[in-house]
Short mmCIF file of C-alpha atoms and ligand atoms in Angstrom, two decimals:
data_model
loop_
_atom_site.label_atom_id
_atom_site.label_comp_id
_atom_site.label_asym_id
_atom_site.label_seq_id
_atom_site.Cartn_x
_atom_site.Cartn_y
_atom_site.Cartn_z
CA UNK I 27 101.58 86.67 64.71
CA UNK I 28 98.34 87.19 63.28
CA UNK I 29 96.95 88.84 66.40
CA UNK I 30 99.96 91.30 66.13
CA UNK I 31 99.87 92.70 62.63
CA UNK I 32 96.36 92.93 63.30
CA UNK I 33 96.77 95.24 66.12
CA UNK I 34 99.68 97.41 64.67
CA UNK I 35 97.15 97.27 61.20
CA UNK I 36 94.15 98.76 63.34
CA UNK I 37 96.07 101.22 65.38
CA UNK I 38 95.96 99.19 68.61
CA UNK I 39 99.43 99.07 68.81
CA UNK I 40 100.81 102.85 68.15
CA UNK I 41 103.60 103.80 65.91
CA UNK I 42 106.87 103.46 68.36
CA UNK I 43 105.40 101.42 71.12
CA UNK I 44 108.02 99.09 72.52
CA UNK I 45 107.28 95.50 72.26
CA UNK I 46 107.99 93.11 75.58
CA UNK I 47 111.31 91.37 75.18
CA UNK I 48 110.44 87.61 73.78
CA UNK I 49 111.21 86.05 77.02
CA UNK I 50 108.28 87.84 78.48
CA UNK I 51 105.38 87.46 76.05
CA UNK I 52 106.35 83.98 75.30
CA UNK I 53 106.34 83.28 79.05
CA UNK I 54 103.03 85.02 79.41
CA UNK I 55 101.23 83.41 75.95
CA UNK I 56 102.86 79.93 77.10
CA UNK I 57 104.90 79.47 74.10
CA UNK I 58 108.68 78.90 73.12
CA UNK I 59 110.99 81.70 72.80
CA UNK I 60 111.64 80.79 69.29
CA UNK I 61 107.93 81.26 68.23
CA UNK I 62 108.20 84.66 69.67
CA UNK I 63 111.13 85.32 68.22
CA UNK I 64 110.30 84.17 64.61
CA UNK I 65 107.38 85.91 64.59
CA UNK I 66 108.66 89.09 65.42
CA UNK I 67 111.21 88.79 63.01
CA UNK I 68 108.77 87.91 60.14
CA UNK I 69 106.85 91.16 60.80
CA UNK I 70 110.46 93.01 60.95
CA UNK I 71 110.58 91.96 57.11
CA UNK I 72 107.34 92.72 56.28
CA UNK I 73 107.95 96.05 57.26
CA UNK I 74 105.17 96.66 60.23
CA UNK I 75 107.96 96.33 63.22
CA UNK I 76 111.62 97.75 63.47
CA UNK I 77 114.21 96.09 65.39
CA UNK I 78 117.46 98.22 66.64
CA UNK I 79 120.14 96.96 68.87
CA UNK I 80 119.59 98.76 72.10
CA UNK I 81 116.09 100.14 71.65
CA UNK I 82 114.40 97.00 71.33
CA UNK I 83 112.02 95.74 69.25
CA UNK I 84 109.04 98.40 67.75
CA UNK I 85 105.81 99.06 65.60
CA UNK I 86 107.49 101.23 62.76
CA UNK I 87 106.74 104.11 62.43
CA UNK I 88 105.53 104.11 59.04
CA UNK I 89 103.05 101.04 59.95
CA UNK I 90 99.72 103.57 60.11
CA UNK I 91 96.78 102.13 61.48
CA UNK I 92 93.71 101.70 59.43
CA UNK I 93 91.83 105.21 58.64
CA UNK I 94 88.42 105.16 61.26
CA UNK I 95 86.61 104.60 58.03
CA UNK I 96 87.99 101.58 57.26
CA UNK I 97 87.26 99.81 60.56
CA UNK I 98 84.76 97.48 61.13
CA UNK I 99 81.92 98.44 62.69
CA UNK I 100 80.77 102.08 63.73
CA UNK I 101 82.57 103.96 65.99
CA UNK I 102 81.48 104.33 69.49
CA UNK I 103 82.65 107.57 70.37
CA UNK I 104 82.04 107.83 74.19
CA UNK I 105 83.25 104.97 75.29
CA UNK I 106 87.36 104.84 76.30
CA UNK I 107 89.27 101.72 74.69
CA UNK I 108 90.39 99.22 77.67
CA UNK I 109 93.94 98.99 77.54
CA UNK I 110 95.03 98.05 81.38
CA UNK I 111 92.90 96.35 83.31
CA UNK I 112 93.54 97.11 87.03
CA UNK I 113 90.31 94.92 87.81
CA UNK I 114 89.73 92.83 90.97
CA UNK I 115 88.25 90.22 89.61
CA UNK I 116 91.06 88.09 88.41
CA UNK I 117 94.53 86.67 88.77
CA UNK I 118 97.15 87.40 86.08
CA UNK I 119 95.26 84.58 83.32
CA UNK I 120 98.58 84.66 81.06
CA UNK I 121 100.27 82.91 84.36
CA UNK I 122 97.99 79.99 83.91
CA UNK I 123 100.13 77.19 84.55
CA UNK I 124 99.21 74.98 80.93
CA UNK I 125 101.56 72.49 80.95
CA UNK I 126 101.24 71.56 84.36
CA UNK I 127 97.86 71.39 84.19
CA UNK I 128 98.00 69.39 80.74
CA UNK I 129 100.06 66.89 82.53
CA UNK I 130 98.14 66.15 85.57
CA UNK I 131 95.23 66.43 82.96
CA UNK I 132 97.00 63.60 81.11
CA UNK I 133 98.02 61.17 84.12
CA UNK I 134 94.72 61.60 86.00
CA UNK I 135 92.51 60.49 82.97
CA UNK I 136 95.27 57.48 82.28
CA UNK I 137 94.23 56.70 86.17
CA UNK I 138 90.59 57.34 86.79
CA UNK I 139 88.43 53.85 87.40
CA UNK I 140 85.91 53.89 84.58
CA UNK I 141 83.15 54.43 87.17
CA UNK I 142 84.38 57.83 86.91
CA UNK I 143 82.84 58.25 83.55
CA UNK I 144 79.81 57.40 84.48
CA UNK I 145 76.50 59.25 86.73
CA UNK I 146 78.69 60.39 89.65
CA UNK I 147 78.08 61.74 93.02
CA UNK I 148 76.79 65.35 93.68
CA UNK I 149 79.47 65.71 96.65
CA UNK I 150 82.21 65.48 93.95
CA UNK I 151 84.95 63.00 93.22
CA UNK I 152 86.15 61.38 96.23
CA UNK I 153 90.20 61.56 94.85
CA UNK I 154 89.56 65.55 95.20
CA UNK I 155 87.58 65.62 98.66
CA UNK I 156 90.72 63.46 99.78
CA UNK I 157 93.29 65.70 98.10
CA UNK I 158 91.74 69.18 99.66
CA UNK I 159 91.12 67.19 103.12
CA UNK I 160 94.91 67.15 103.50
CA UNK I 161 95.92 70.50 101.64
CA UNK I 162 93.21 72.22 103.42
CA UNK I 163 94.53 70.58 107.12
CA UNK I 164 98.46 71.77 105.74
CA UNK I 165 97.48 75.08 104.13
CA UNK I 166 94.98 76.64 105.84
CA UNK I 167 94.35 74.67 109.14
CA UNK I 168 90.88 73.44 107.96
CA UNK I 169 89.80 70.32 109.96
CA UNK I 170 87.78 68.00 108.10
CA UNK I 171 87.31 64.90 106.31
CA UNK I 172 86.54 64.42 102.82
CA UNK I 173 82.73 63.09 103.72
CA UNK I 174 82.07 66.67 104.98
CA UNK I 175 83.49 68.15 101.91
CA UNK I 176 81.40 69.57 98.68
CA UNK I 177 82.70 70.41 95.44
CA UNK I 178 81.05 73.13 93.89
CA UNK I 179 81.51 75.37 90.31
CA UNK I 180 83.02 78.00 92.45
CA UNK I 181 82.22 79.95 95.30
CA UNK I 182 79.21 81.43 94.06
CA UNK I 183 77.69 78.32 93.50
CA UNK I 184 78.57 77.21 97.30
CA UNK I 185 76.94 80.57 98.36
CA UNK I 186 73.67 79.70 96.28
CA UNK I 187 73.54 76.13 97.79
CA UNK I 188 74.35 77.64 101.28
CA UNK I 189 71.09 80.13 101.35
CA UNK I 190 69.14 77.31 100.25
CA UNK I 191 69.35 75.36 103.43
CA UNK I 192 69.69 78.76 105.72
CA UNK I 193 66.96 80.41 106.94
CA UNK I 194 66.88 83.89 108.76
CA UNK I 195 68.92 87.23 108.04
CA UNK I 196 72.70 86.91 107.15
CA UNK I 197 74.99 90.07 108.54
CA UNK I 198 77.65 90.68 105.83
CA UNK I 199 80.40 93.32 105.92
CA UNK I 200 79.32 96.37 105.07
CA UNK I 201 81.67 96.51 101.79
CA UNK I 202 81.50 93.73 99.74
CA UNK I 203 80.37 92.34 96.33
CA UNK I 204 76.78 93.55 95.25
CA UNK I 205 76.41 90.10 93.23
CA UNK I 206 76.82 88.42 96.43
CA UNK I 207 75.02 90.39 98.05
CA UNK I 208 72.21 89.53 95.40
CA UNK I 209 72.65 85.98 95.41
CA UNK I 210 72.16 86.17 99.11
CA UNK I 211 68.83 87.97 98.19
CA UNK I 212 67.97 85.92 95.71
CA UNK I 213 67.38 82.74 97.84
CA UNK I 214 65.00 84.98 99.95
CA UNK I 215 67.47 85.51 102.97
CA UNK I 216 67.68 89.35 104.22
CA UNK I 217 71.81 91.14 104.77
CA UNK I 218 72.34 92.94 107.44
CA UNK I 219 75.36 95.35 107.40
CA UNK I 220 78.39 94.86 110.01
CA UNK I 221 80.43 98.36 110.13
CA UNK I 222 84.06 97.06 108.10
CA UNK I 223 87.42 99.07 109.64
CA UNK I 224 90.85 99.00 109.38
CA UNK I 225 90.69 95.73 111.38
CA UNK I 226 87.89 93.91 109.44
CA UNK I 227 84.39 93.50 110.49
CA UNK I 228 82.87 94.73 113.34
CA UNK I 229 81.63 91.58 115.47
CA UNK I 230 80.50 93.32 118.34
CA UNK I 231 77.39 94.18 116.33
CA UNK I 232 76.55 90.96 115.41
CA UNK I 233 74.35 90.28 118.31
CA UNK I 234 72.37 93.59 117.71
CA UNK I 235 71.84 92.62 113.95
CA UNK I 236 69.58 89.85 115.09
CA UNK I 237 70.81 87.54 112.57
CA UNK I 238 71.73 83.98 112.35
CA UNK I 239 74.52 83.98 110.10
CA UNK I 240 77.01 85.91 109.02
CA UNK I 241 79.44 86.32 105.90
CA UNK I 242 83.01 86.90 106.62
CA UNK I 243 86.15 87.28 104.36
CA UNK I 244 88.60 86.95 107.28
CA UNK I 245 92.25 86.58 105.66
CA UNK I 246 91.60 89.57 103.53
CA UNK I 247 88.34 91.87 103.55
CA UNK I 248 87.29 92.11 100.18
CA UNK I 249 87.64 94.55 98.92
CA UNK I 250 88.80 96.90 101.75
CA UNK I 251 91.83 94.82 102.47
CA UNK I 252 92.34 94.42 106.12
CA UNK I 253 92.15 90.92 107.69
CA UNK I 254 90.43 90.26 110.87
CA UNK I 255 91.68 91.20 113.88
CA UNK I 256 92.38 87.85 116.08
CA UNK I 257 89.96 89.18 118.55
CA UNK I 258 87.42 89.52 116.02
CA UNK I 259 88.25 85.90 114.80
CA UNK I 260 87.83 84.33 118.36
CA UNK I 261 84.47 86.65 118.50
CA UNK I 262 82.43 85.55 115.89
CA UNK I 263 83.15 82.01 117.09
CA UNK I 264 81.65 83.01 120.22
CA UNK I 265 78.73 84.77 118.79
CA UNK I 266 77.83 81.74 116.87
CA UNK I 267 78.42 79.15 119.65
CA UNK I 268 76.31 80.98 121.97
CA UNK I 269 73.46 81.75 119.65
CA UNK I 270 73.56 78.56 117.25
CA UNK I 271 74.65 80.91 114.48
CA UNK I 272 76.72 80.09 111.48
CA UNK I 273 80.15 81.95 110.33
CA UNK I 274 80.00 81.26 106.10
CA UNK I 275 83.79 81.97 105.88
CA UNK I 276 85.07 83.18 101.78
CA UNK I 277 88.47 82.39 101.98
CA UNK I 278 88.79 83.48 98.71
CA UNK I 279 92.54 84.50 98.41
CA UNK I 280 93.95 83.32 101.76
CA UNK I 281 97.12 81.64 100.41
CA UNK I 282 98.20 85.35 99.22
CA UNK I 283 99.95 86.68 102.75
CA UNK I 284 102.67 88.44 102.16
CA UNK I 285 103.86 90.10 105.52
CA UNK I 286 103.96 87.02 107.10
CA UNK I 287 103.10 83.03 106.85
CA UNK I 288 99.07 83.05 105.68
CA UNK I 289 97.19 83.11 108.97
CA UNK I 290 95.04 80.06 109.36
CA UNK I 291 91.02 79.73 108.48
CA UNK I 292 89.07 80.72 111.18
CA UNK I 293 87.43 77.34 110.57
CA UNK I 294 90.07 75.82 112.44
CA UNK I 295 88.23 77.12 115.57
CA UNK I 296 85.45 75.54 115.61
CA UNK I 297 84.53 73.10 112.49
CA UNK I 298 80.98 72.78 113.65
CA UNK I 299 80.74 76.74 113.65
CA UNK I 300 81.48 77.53 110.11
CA UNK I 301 81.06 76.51 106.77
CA UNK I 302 84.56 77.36 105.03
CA UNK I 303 84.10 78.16 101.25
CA UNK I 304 87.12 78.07 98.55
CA UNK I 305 87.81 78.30 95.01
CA UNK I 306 90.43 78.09 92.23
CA UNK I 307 89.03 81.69 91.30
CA UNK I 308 92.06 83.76 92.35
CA UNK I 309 95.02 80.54 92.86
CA UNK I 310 94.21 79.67 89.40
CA UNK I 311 91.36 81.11 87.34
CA UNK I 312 87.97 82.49 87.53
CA UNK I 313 86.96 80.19 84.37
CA UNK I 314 87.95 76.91 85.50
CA UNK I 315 84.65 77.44 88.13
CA UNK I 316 85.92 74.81 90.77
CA UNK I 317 85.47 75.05 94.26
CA UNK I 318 84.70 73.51 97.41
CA UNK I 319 83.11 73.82 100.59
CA UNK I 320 83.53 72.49 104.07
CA UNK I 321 80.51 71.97 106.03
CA UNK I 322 79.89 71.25 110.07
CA UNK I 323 78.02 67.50 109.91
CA UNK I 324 74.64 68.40 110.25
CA UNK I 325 74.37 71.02 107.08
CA UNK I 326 76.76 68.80 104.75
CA UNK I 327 73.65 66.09 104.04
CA UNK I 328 71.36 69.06 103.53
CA UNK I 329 74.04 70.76 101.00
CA UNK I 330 74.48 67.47 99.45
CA UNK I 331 70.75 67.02 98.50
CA UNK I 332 70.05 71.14 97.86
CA UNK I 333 72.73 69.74 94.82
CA UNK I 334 71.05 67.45 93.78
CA UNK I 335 71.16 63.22 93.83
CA UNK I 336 74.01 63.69 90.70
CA UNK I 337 76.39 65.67 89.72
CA UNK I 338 75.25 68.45 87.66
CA UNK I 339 77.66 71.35 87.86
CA UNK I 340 81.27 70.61 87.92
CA UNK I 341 82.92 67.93 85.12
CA UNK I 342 84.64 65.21 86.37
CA UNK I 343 88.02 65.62 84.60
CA UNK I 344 88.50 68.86 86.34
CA UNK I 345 87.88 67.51 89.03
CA UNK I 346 90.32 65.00 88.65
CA UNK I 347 93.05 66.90 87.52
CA UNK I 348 92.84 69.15 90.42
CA UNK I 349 93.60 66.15 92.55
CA UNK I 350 96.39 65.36 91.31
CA UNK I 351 97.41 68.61 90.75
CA UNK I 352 97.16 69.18 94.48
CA UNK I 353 98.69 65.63 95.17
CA UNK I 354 101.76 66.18 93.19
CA UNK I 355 103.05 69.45 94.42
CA UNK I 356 102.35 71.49 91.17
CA UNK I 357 99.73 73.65 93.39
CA UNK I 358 101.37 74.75 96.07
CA UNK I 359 104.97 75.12 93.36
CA UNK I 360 101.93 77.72 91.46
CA UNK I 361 100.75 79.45 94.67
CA UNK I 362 104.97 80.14 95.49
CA UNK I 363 105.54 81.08 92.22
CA UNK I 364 102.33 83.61 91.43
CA UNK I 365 102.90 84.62 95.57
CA UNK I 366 106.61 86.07 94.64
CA UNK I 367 104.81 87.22 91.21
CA UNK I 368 102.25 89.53 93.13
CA UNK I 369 104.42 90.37 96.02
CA UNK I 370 106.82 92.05 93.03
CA UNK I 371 103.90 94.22 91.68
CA UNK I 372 102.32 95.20 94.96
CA UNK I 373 105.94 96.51 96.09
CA UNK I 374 106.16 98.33 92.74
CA UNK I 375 102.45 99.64 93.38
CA UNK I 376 103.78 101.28 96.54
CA UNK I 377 106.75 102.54 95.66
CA UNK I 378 105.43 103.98 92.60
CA UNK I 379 102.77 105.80 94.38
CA UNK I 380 104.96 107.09 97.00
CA UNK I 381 107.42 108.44 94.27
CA UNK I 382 104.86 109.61 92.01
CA UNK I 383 101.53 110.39 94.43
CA UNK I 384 102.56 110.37 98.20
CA UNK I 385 99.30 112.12 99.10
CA UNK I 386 97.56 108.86 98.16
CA UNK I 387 97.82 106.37 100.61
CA UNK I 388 97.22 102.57 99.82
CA UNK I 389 95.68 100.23 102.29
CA UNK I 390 94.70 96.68 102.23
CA UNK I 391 98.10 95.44 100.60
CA UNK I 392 99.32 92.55 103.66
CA UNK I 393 97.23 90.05 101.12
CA UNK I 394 95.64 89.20 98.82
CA UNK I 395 95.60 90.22 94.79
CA UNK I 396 94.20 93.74 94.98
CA UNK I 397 94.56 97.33 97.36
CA UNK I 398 92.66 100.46 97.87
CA UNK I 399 94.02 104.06 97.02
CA UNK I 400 92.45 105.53 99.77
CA UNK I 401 91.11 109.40 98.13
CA UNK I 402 89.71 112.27 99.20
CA UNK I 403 86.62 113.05 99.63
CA UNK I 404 84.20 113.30 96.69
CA UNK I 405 86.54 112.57 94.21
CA UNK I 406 85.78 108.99 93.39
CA UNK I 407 84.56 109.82 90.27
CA UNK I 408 86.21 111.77 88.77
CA UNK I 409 89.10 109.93 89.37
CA UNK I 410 86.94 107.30 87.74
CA UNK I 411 86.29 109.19 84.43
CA UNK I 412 89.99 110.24 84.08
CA UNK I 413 91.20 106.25 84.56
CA UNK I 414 88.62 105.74 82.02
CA UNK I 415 90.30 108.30 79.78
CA UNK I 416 93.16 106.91 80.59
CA UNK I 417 92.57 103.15 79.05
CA UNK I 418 91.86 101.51 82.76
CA UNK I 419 89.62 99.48 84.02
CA UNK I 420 89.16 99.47 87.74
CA UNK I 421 86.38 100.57 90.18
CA UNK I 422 85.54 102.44 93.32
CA UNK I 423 84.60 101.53 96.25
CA UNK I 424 81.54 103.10 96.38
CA UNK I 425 79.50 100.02 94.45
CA UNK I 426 80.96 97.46 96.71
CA UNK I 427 78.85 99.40 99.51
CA UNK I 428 76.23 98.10 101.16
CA UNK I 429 73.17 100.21 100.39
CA UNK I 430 71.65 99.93 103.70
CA UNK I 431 75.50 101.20 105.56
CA UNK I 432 74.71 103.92 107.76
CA UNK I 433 78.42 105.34 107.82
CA UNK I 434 79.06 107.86 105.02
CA UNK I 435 80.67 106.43 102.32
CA UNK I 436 84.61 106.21 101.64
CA UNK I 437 85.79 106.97 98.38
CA UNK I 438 88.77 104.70 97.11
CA UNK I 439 89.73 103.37 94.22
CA UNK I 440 90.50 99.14 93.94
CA UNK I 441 93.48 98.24 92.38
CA UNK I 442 93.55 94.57 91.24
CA UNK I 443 97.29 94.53 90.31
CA UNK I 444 97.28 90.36 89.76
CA UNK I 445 95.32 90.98 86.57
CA UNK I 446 97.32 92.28 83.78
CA UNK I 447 100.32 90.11 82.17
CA UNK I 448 103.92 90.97 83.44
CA UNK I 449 104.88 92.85 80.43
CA UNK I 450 101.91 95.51 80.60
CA UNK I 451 101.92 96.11 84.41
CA UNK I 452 104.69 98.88 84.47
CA UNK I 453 102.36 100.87 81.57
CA UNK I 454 99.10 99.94 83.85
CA UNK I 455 100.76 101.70 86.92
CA UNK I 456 101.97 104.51 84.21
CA UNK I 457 98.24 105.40 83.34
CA UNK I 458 96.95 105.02 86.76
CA UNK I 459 99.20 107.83 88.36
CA UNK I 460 97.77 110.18 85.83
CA UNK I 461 94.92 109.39 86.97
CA UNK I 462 95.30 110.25 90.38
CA UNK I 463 93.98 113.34 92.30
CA UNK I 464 96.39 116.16 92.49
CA UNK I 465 97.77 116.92 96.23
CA UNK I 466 95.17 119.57 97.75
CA UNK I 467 95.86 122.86 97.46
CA UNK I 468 97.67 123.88 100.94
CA UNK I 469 94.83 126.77 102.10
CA UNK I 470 97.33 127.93 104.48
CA UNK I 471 100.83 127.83 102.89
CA UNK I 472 103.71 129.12 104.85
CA UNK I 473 105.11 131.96 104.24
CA UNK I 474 108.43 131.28 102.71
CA UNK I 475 110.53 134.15 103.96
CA UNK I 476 108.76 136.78 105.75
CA UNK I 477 108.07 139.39 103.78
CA UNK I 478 110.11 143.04 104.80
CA UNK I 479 108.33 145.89 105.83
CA UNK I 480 109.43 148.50 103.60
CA UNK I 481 111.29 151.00 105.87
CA UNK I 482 110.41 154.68 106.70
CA UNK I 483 112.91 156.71 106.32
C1 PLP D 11 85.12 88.26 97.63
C2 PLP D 11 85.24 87.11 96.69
N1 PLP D 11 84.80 85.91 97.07
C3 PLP D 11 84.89 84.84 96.28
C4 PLP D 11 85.43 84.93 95.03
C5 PLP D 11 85.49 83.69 94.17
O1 PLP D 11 84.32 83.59 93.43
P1 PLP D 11 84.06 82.41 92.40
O2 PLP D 11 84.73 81.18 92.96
O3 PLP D 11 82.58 82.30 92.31
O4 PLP D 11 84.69 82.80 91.10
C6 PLP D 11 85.87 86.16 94.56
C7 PLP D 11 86.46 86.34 93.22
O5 PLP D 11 87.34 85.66 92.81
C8 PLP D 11 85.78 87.28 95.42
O6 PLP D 11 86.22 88.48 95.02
#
């Protein structure tokens, strides 16, 4: 409640906005109904909301915001307030499933052996490497067995240990994450760009790129949104078997198909091919940093010891609560929940765009969290500065380019639509239309009735 007046008090919340019915904040914030509802009702008597039958709940009118003189702090004047954030870099964190969690939080500390509390091994807690042995084999069609599993504090960190025991150039796609891409760097290891198109990344240049690896995201190209074409899937496992190459494969939001059942991990292929890398990052959260990787034999010793003898990175009671989390059904009852969540909002991305901007069209939406407005070209940013005027925060595609591409670059726009909470996502899409490009200007228009010679008499 604090939070609230505080906002209507500083102007966040303008005179006459609507507030989301209580079922829908307290299901985002986690809390009971009631809570909702007595708080709102405390700030109807205190005079900074109004409450009508039929309109809803709303900041009075009278409830002015603090003059700019009595905020804290200076003002910044360039710089646009964040009010949606159409980022790709997260799932919707108010659908964080708390209680859930709190409960497999609860039984899995009541079960854990006391060894578990003490030094423990680098690979991670065996109850976990067991747990994502069998989802992995269910969900994705991973083949493993827990000894060839790693756990790791996220994907990044399984990159980072990967380049470590790799040696030679890595091709990536040519549109991808720069901080990847500089991880990649980091460990002394030279990327190589692979042309990305509607059908994912180009394989038949892998041989020409001279490399001995390659980074893939196969179920869903981030962040241009196509997955790979099966052809390219059975070709990269070809390319590595006959050169002794490696397929890293970031499967980093496969359990988000929506066209059709998710399509299986490329790992599934060939095991000793590819090192499959996962994460909680976009099933469950980005701050949790838990993920795993799963390694052909001969690299998962060398992983295991680039770690370190003990475990360093990732806390064991995470760890255990993700087993059991897995083991008792409350992960994949999440992934069908958040799945029918972001199906919703990508459908009501489309539709809205082809209501409100038809000359945009949107790509990459079969998976995943995120799409691309596909725009024309060299209007990236502007489109850019007039989101930012608009309260958003979302980017282009032009950073996620890889600076050594030789094809000219697209511009786009990335729409992470899992990020905001379901109450603000109809105002996000709001702001983003008028954000949007007008239609070109027809050079040519048609005549529309042909004009009459004036007569001679
Ligand atoms: C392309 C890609 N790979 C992997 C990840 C997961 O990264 P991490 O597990 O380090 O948060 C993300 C973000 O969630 C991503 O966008």
């Amino acid at each position: 409640m604090r939070a609230l007046r505080e906002a209507i008090r500083s102007g966040r919340l303008a005179p006459d906005t609507r507030l989301p019915p209580y079922r829908t904040l307290a299901n985002d914030l986690a809390i009971a109904r009631n809570t909702v509802a007595g708080a709102y009702a405390e700030l109807v008597e205190e005079g900074w909301l109004t409450a009508r039958q039929g309109s809803g709940t709303r900041v009075a009118r009278r409830a002015t915001p603090l003059d700019p003189g009595q905020s804290r702090g200076p003002a910044r004047p360039t710089r646009h307030r964040v009010t949606h954030d159409l980022m790709p870099t997260s799932p919707d964190a108010a659908a964080f499933p708390r209680a859930d969690w709190a409960a497999s939080a609860r039984r899995a500390l009541a079960a854990a052996p006391n060894d578990a509390f003490g030094v423990g091994d680098s690979r991670g807690r065996r109850e976990l490497r067991h747990a994502l042995t069998e989802y992995l084999a269910r969900a994705r069609g991973v083949r493993t067995d827990p000894d060839r599993i790693i756990i790791c504090a996220g994907y990044a960190h399984a990159l980072r240990l990967l380049c470590q025991v790799l040696q030679g150039p890595m091709a990536v796609e040519s549109y991808g994450l720069a901080f990847h891409r500089s991880l990649i760097a980091g460990a002394g290891l030279d990327t190589v760009p692979l042309t990305v198109d509607a059908h994912g990344a180009r394989t038949d240049e892998l041989t020409a790129t001279g490399a001995d690896s390659v980074l893939l995201t196969p179920a869903h190209q981030f962040p241009t949104g196509g997955p790979l074409h099966p052809e390219r899937r059975t070709a990269v496992i070809d390319w590595a078997r006959a050169t002794g190459g490696l397929l890293l494969e970031d499967d980093y939001d496969g359990e988000f198909r929506y066209d059709r059942e998710p399509v299986g991990a490329v790992q599934g292929l060939d095991p000793d091919r590819v090192a499959y890398l996962g994460s909680t990052s976009k099933s469950l959260s980005p701050a949790l940093r838990l993920g795993w990787m799963v390694l052909p034999g001969h690299l998962a010793d060398r992983v295991a010891e680039a770690k370190g003898e003990r475990e360093m990175w990732t806390g064991v009671v995470d760890q255990l609560t993700l087993a059991d989390f897995i083991n008792c059904g409350a992960y994949d009852r999440h992934l069908r929940r958040m799945r029918k969540i972001y199906r919703r909002r990508r459908d009501h991305l489309t539709a809205t765009l082809a209501e409100r901007a038809p000359h945009i069209a949107v790509t990459g939406i079969a998976a995943g969290l995120h799409a691309v407005l596909e725009l024309p070209e060299g209007t990236e940013q502007a489109a850019l500065r007039a989101a930012r005027r608009q309260g958003l925060a979302l980017e282009g595609l032009h950073p996620f380019r890889h600076p050594h591409s030789t094809l000219p670059p697209r511009d786009g726009l990335v729409i992470g639509y899992g990020t905001p909470p379901e109450h603000a996502f109809t105002a996000a899409l709001d702001a983003l239309c008028l954000a949007l490009p007008d239609p070109p200007q027809d050079e040519h228009p048609e005549p529309t009735a042909p004009r009459r010679r004036p007569r001679r008499s």
